[in-house]
Coordinates of C-alpha atoms and ligand atoms in Angstrom, one line a residue:
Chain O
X1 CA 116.3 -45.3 68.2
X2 CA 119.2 -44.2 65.7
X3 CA 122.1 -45.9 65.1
X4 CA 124.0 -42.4 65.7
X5 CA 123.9 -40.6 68.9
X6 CA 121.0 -39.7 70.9
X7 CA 120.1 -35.9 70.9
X8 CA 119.7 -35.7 74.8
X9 CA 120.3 -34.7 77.1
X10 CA 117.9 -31.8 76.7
X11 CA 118.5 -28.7 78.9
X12 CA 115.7 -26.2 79.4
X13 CA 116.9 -22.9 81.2
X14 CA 114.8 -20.3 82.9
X15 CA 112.2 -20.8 80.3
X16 CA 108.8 -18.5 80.5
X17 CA 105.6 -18.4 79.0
X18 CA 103.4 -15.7 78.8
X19 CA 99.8 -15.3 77.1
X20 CA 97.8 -12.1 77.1
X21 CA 99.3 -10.6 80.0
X22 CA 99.2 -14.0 82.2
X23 CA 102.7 -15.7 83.1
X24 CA 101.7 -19.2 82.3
X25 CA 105.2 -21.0 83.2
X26 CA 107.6 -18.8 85.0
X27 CA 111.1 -19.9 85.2
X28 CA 111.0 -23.4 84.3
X29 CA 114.7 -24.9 84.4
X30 CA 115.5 -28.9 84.2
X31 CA 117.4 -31.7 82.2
X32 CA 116.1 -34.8 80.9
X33 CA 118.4 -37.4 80.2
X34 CA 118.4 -40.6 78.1
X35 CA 116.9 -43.5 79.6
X36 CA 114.7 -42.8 83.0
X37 CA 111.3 -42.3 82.3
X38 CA 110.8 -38.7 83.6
X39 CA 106.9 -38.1 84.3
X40 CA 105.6 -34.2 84.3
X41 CA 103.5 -34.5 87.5
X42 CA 100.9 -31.8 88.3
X43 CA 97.0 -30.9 88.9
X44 CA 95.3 -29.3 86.0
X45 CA 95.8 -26.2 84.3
X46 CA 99.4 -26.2 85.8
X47 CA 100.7 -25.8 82.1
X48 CA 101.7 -29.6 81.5
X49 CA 101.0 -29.6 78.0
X50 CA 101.5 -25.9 77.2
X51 CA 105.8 -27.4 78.7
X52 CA 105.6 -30.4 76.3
X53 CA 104.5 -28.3 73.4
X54 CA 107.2 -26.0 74.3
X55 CA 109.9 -28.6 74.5
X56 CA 108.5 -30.1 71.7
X57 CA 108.8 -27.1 69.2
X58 CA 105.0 -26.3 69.2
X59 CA 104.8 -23.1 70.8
X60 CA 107.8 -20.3 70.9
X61 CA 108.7 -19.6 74.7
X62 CA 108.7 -15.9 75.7
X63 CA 112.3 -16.4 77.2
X64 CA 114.6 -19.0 78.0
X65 CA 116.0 -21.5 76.3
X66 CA 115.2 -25.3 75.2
X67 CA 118.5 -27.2 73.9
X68 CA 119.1 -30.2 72.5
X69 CA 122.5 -31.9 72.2
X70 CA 122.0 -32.1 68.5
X71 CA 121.6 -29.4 65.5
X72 CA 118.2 -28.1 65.2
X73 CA 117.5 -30.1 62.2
X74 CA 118.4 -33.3 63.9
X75 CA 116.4 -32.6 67.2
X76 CA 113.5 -32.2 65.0
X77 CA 113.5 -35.6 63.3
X78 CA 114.5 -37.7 66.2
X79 CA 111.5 -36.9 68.7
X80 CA 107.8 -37.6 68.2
X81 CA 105.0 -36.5 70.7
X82 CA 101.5 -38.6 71.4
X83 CA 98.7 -35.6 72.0
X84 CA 95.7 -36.7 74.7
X85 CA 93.4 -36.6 71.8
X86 CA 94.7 -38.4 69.0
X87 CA 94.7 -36.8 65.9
X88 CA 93.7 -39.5 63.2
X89 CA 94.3 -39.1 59.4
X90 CA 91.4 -39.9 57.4
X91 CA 92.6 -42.8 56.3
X92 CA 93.3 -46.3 56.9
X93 CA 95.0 -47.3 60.3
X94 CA 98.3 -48.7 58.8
X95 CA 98.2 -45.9 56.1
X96 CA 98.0 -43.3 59.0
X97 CA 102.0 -45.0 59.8
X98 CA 103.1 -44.7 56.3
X99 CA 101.8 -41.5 55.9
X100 CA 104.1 -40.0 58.9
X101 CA 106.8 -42.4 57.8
X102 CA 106.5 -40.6 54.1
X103 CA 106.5 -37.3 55.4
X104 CA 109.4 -38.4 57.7
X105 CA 111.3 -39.2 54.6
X106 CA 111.5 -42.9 55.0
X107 CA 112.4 -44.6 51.5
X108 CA 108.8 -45.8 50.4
X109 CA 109.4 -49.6 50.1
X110 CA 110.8 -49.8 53.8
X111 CA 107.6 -47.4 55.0
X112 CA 105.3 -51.3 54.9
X113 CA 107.1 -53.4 56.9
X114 CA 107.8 -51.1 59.6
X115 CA 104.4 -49.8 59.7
X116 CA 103.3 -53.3 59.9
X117 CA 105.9 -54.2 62.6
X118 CA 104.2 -51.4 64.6
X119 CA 100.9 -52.2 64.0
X120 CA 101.7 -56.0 65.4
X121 CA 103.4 -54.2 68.4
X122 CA 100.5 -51.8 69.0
X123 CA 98.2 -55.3 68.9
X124 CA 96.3 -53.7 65.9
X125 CA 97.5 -56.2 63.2
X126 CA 93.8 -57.2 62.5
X127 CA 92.7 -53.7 62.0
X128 CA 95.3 -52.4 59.6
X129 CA 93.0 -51.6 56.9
X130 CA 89.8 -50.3 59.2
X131 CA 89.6 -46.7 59.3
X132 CA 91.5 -45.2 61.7
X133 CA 88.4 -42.8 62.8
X134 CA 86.4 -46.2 63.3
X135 CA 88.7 -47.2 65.6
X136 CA 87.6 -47.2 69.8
X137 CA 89.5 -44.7 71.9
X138 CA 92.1 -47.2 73.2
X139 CA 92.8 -48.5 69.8
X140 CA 93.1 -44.8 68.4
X141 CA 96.0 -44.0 71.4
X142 CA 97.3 -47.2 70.5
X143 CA 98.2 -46.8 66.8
X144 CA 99.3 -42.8 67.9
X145 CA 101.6 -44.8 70.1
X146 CA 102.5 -46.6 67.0
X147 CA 102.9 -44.1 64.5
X148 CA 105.4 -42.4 66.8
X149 CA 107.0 -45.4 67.6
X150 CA 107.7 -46.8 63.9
X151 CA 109.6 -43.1 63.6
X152 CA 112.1 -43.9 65.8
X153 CA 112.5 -41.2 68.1
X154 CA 115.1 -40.6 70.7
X155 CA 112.4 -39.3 72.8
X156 CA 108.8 -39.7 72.7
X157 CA 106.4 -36.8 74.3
X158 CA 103.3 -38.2 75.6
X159 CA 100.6 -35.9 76.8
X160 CA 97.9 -37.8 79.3
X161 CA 97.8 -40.7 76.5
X162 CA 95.3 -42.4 78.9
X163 CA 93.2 -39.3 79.9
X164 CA 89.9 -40.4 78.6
X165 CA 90.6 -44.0 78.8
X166 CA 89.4 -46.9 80.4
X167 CA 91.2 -49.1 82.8
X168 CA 91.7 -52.0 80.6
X169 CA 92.4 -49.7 77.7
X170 CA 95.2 -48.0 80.2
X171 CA 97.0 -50.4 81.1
X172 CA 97.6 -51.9 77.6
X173 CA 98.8 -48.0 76.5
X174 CA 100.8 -47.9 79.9
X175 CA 102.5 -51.5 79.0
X176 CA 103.3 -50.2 75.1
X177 CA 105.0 -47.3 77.0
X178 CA 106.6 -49.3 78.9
X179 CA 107.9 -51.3 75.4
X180 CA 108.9 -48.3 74.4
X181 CA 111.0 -47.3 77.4
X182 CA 112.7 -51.4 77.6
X183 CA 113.4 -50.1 73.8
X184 CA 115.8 -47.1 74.7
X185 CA 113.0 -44.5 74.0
X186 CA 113.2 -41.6 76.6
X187 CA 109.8 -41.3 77.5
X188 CA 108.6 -37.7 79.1
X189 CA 105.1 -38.3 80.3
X190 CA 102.5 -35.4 81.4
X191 CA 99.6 -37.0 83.8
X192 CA 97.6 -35.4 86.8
X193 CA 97.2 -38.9 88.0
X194 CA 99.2 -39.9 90.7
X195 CA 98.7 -43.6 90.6
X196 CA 100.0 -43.4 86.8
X197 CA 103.1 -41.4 88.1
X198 CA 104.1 -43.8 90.4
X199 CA 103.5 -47.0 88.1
X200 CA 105.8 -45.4 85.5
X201 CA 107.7 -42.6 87.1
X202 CA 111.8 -43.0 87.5
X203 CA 112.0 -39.6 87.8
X204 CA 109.0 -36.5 88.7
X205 CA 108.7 -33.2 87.6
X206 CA 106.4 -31.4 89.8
X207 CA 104.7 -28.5 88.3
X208 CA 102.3 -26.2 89.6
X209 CA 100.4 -22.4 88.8
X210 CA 103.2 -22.7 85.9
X211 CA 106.5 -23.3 88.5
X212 CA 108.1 -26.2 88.5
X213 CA 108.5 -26.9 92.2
X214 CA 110.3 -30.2 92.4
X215 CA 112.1 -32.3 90.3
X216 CA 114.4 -35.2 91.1
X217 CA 114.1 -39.3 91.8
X218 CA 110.4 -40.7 92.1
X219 CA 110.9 -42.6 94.8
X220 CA 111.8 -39.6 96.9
X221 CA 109.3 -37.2 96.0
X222 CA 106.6 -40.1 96.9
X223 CA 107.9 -40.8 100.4
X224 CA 109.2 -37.3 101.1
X225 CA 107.9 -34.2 98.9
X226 CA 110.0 -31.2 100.2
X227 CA 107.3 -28.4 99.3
X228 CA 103.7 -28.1 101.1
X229 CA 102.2 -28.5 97.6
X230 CA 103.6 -31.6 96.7
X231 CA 102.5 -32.7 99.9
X232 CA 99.2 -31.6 99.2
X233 CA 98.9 -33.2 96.0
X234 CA 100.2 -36.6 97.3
X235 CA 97.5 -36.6 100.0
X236 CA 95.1 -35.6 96.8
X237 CA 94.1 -32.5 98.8
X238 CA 95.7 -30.0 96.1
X239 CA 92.8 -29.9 93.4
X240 CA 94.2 -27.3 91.3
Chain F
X1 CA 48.3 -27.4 28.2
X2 CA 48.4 -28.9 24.7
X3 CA 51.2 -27.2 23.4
X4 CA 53.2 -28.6 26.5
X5 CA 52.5 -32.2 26.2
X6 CA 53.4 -31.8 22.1
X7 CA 56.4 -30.2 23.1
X8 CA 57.5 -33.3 25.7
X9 CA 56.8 -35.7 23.0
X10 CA 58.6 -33.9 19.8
X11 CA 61.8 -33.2 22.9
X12 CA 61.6 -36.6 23.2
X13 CA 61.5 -37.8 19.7
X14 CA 65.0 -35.6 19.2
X15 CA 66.6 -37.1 22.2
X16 CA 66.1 -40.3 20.7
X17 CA 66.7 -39.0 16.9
X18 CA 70.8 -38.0 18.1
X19 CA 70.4 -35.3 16.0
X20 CA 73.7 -33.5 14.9
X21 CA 72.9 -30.3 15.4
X22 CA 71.6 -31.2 19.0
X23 CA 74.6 -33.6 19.8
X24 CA 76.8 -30.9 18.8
X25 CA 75.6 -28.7 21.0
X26 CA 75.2 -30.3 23.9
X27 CA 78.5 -31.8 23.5
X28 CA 79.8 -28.1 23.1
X29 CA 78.2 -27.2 26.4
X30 CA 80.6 -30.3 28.3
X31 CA 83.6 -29.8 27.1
X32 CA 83.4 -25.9 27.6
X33 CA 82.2 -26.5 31.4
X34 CA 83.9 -29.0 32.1
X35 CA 87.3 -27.7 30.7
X36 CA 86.3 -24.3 33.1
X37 CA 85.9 -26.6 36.3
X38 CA 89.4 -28.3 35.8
X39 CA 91.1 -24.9 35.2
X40 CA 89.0 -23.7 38.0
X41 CA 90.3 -26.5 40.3
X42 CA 93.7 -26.2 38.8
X43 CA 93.9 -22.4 40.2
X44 CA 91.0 -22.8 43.3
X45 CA 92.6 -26.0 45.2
X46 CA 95.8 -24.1 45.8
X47 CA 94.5 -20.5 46.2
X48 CA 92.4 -21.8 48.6
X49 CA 94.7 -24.1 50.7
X50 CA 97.3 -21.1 50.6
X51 CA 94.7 -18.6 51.8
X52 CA 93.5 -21.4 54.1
X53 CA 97.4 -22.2 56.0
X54 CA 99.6 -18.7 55.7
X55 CA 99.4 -15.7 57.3
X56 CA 100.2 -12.6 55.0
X57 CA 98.4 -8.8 55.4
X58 CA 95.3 -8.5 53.8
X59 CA 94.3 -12.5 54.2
X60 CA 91.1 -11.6 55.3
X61 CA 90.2 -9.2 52.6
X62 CA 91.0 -11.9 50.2
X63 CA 89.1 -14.5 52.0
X64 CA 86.1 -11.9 51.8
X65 CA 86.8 -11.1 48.5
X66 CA 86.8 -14.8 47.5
X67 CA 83.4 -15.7 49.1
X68 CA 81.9 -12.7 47.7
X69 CA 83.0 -13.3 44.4
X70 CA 81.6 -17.3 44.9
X71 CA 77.9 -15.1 44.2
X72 CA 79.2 -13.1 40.8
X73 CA 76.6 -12.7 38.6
X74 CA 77.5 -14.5 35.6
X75 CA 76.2 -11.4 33.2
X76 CA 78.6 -9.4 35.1
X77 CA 81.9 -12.0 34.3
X78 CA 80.5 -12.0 31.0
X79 CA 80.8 -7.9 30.2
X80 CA 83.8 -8.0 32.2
X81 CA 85.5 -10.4 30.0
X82 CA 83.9 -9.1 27.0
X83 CA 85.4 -5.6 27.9
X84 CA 88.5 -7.3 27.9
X85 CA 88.7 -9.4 24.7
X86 CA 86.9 -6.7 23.0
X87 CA 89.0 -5.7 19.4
X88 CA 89.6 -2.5 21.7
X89 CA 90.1 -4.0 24.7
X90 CA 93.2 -5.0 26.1
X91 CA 93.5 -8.6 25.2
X92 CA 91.7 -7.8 21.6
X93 CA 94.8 -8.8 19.5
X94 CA 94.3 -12.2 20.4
X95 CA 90.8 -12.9 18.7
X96 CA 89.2 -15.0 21.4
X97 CA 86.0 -13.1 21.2
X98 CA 82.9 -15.4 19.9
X99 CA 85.0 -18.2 20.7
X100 CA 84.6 -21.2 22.7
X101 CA 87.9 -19.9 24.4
X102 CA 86.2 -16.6 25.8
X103 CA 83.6 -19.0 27.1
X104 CA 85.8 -21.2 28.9
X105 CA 87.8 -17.8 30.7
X106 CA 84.3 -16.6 31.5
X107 CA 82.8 -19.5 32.8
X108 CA 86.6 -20.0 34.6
X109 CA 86.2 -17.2 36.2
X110 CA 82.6 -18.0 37.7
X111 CA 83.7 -21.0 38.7
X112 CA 86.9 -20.3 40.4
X113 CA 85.8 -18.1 43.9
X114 CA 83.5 -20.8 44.6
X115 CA 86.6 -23.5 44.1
X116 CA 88.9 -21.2 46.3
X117 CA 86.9 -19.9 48.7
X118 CA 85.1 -23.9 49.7
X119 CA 88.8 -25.7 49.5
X120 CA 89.8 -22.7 52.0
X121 CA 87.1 -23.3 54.4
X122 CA 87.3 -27.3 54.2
X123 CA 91.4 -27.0 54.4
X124 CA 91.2 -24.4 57.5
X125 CA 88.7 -26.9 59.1
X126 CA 90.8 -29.9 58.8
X127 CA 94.1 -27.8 59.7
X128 CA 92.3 -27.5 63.1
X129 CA 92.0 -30.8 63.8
X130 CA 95.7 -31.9 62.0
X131 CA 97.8 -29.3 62.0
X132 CA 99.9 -30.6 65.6
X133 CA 100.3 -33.7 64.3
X134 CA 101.7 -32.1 60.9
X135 CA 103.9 -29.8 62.7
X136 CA 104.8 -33.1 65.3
X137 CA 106.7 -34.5 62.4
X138 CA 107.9 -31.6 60.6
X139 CA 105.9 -31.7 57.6
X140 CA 106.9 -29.3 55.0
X141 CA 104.7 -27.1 53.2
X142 CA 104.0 -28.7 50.2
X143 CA 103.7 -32.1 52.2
X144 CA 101.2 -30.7 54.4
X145 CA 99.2 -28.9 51.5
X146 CA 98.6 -32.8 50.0
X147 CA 97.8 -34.7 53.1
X148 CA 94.7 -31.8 53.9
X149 CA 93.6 -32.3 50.1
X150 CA 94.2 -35.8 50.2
X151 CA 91.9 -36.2 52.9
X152 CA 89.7 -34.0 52.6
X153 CA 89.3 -35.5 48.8
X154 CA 85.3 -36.2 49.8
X155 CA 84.4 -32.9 50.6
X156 CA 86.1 -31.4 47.6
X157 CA 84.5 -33.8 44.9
X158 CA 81.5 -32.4 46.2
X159 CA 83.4 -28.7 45.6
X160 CA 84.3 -29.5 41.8
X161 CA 80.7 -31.2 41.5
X162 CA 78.9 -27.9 42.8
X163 CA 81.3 -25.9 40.2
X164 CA 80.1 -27.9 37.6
X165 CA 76.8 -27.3 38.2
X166 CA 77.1 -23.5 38.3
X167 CA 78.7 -23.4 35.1
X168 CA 76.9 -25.7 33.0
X169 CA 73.6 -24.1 34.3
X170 CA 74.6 -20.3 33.7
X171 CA 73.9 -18.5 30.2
X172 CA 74.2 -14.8 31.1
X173 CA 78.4 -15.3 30.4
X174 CA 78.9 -17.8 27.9
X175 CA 75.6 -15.6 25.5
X176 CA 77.8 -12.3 26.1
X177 CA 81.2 -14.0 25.5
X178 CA 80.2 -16.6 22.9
X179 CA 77.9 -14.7 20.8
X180 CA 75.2 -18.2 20.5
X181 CA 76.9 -18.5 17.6
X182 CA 75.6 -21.8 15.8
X183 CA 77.6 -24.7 14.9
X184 CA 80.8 -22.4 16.7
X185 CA 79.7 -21.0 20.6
X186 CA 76.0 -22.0 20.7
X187 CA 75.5 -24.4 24.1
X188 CA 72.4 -25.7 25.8
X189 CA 71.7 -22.6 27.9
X190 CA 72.1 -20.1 25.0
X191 CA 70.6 -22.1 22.4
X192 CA 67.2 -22.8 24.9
X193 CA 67.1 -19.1 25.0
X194 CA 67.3 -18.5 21.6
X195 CA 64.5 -21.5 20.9
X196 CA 62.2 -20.2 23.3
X197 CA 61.9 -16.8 21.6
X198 CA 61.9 -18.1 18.3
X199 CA 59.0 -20.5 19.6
X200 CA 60.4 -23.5 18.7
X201 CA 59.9 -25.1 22.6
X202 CA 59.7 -28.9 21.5
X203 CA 63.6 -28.0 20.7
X204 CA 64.3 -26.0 24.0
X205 CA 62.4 -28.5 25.8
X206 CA 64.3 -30.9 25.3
X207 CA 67.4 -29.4 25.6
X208 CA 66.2 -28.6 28.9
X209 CA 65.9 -31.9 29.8
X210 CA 69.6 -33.1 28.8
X211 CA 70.3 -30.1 31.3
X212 CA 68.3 -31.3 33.9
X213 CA 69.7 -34.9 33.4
X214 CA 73.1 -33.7 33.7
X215 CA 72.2 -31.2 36.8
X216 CA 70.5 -34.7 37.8
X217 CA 73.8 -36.6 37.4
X218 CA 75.8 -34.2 39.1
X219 CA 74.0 -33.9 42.2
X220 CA 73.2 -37.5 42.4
X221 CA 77.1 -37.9 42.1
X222 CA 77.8 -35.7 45.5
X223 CA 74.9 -37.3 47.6
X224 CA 76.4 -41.1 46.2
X225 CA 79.7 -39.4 47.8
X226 CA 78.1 -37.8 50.8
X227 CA 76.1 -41.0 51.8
X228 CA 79.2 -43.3 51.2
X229 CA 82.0 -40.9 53.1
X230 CA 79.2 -41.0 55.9
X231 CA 79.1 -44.7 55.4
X232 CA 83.1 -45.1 56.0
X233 CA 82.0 -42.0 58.4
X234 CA 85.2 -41.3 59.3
X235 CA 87.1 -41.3 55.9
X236 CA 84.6 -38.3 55.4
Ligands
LIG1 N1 98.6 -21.8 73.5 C1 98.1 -21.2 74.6 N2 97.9 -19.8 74.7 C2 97.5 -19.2 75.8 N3 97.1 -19.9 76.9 C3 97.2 -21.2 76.9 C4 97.7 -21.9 75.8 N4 97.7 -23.2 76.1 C5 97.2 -23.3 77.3 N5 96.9 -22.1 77.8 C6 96.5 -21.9 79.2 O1 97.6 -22.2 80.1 C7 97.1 -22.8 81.3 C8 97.8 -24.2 81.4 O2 97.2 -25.1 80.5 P1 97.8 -26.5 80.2 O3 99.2 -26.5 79.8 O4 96.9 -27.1 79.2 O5 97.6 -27.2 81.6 P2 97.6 -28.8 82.0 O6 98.0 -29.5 80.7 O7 98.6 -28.9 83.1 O8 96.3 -29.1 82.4 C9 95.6 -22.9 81.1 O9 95.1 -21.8 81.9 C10 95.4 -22.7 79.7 O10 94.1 -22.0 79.5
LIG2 MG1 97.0 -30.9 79.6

């Protein structure tokens, strides 16, 4: 979180995405705004994470447009994105922080104590100097979780963070996101798990074969999806 | 049979003796090699990172070029380079012929490719698995060039280690290039050669042992890296 002013809203318009001749998101349109945790819903191959890369500046969309409410540069610094595979530095587990805080451009005598800070959020205090790579699945998302956190972003991506995790190890990633969100962090989740979409989701965007086919308060699409698919999916009878 | 067993024993007595002439020589052979490999690294690390993380035309004629070149036969780098520095040859005027100089350019030039063309293949590897994160937070060239040879600092002290080895080994270059001249560009390799013919094996014998020490030290210096990165597996 920045002192100055958040860079959402961010408005995505008609955006397309095509790879070798196959239309993998086709007229995507939708806004996120600051503080609702808004949870990418959808079975898989429906081209959650190829959105979030998208959104995120990873991949260049064929058409449409992705703006922020900020200058390019700005946009850039103030988001951060937790992949479902963790990427770990080889190094240790509090110099994995500093290291994203360097390249960040954090002064380097503030980059300890807010790495630290992070670490005691994440619950991985004791484990600062372990490798990172030695580190158990749940431990690993944690200190991604971390890492992005002790950047400060305005918005943090989070692709299936708890994908190939246990329950115990789940819920302790889905109760960090949930520090994160009490923190002013707008958090924009991809899962295909419907139980994890309710327990976090303010608002749902419902994506399908690359369309997004409903978007709008959680709540609502639980109790009443308006389109046969999302019906589908809620009765866990749409398996792809 | 005989003549070997003399030979061990007089190659030992010299090894003991810190002979001059032998100090000199072997001492010679070091700093030549090992002033190659750092000029090596100096121009290999980047080369091969840059080849490793742009995309410009011909990138894969230069990545095949470079792991070609990591098999140059050192005679070959030697004529080359003795062409060049040749009082006719285009870099004649500055006298570096049948000196240590020409040797370390040679043997720089052996070592090289092999410097480039490993640091690309470890750096490409460990894009793979970093470069999201890198791009996640915006990581600017030169930022993301460190962290991959930061971290990938155990696979290329093994790199630098094998380059070593090639160069203090070879003779073909440094003979053409350096003449064996004595007490000037005579090293291990050329002066073992030069020994051997003349017969005098206790003296090439035990030269050949230093070598094998050092070849010894070298290679016992990447598996004591190896077995330690695989230790701290992950920092690997
Ligand atoms: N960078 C890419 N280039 C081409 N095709 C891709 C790329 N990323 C993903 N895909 C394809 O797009 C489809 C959607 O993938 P993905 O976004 O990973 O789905 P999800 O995350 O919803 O499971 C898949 O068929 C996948 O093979
Ligand atoms: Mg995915």
């Amino acid at each position: 979180m920045s002192s100055t002013v958040s860079i959402l809203p961010l408005r995505v318009q008609h955006l397309a995405f095509e790879a070798n001749g196959t239309q993998l998101l086709d007229d995507v349109g939708f806004t996120l705004e600051a503080g609702r945790r808004t949870v990418l819903l959808g079975p898989n191959g429906a081209g959650k994470s190829l959105l979030l890369r998208l959104c995120h500046g990873l991949l260049r969309p064929t058409s449409g447009k992705i703006q922020w409410s900020a200058g390019a540069q700005r946009a850039t610094r103030q988001q951060a994105m937790v992949f479902q595979r963790p990427v770990m530095l080889r190094r240790s587990t509090i110099s994995n922080i500093t290291h994203a805080l360097a390249v960040r451009g954090v002064a380097r005598e503030k980059r300890k104590a807010r790495a630290e800070s992070a670490l005691e959020i994440a619950g991985l205090a004791e484990l600062a100097r372990r490798p990172a790579r030695l580190l158990s699945g749940g431990e690993q998302q944690r200190l991604a979780l971390a890492r992005a956190w002790a950047t400060e972003p305005d918005i943090l991506f989070l692709d299936e963070p708890c994908a190939s995790l246990d329950p115990a190890a789940t819920h302790y990633v889905e109760a960090l996101i949930e520090g994160f969100h009490a923190d002013g962090t707008k958090i924009f989740m991809a899962t295909h798990d419907l139980m994890q979409a309710r327990r976090i989701g303010d608002e749902i965007l419902f994506l399908h074969k690359g369309r997004l086919l409903e978007s709008g308060d959680a709540t609502a699409f639980f109790v009443q999806p308006k389109t046969k698919e999302g019906r589908a999916f809620i009765a866990g009878e749409l398996l792809w | 049979m005989d003549t070997f067993v003399t030979a061990f024993a007089e190659a030992g007595a010299l090894l003991v003796s810190f002979d001059l002439g032998f100090l000199s020589i072997v001492g010679l052979s070091m700093r030549i090699s090992l002033t190659a490999v750092v000029l090596a690294c100096l121009i290999g690390f980047p080369l091969g990172a840059i080849v490793a993380l742009t995309h410009f035309p011909g990138r894969g004629a230069v990545t095949l070029l470079l792991n070609t070149f990591m098999g140059l036969p050192p005679v070959v780098v030697g004529l080359i380079v003795f062409l060049l520095l040749s009082r006719a040859g285009p870099l004649g005027v500055l006298g570096l012929l049948f000196t240590p100089a020409a040797m370390i350019i040679a043997q720089t030039i052996l070592v090289t490719p092999i410097i480039a063309a490993l640091t690309r293949q470890i750096t490409s590897d460990l894009w793979i698995e970093y470069g999201e994160h890198l791009r996640s937070l915006n990581a600017s060239p030169l930022g993301t060039v460190v962290t991959l040879i930061a971290d990938a600092r155990y696979s290329l002290a093994t790199v630098v280690l094998a380059g070593f080895g090639r160069a203090i080994a070879e003779v073909g270059a440094v003979m053409i290039v350096g003449g064996n001249i004595d007490h000037a560009t005579r090293v291990m390799t050329t002066a073992i050669a030069l020994e051997t013919s003349k017969g005098n094996l206790s003296t090439a014998l035990g030269l050949g042992i230093v070598l094998m020490a050092l070849a010894l030290a070298a290679n016992a210096a990447v598996q004591l890296i190896n077995s330690r990165a695989q230790r701290r597996a992950a920092l690997a």
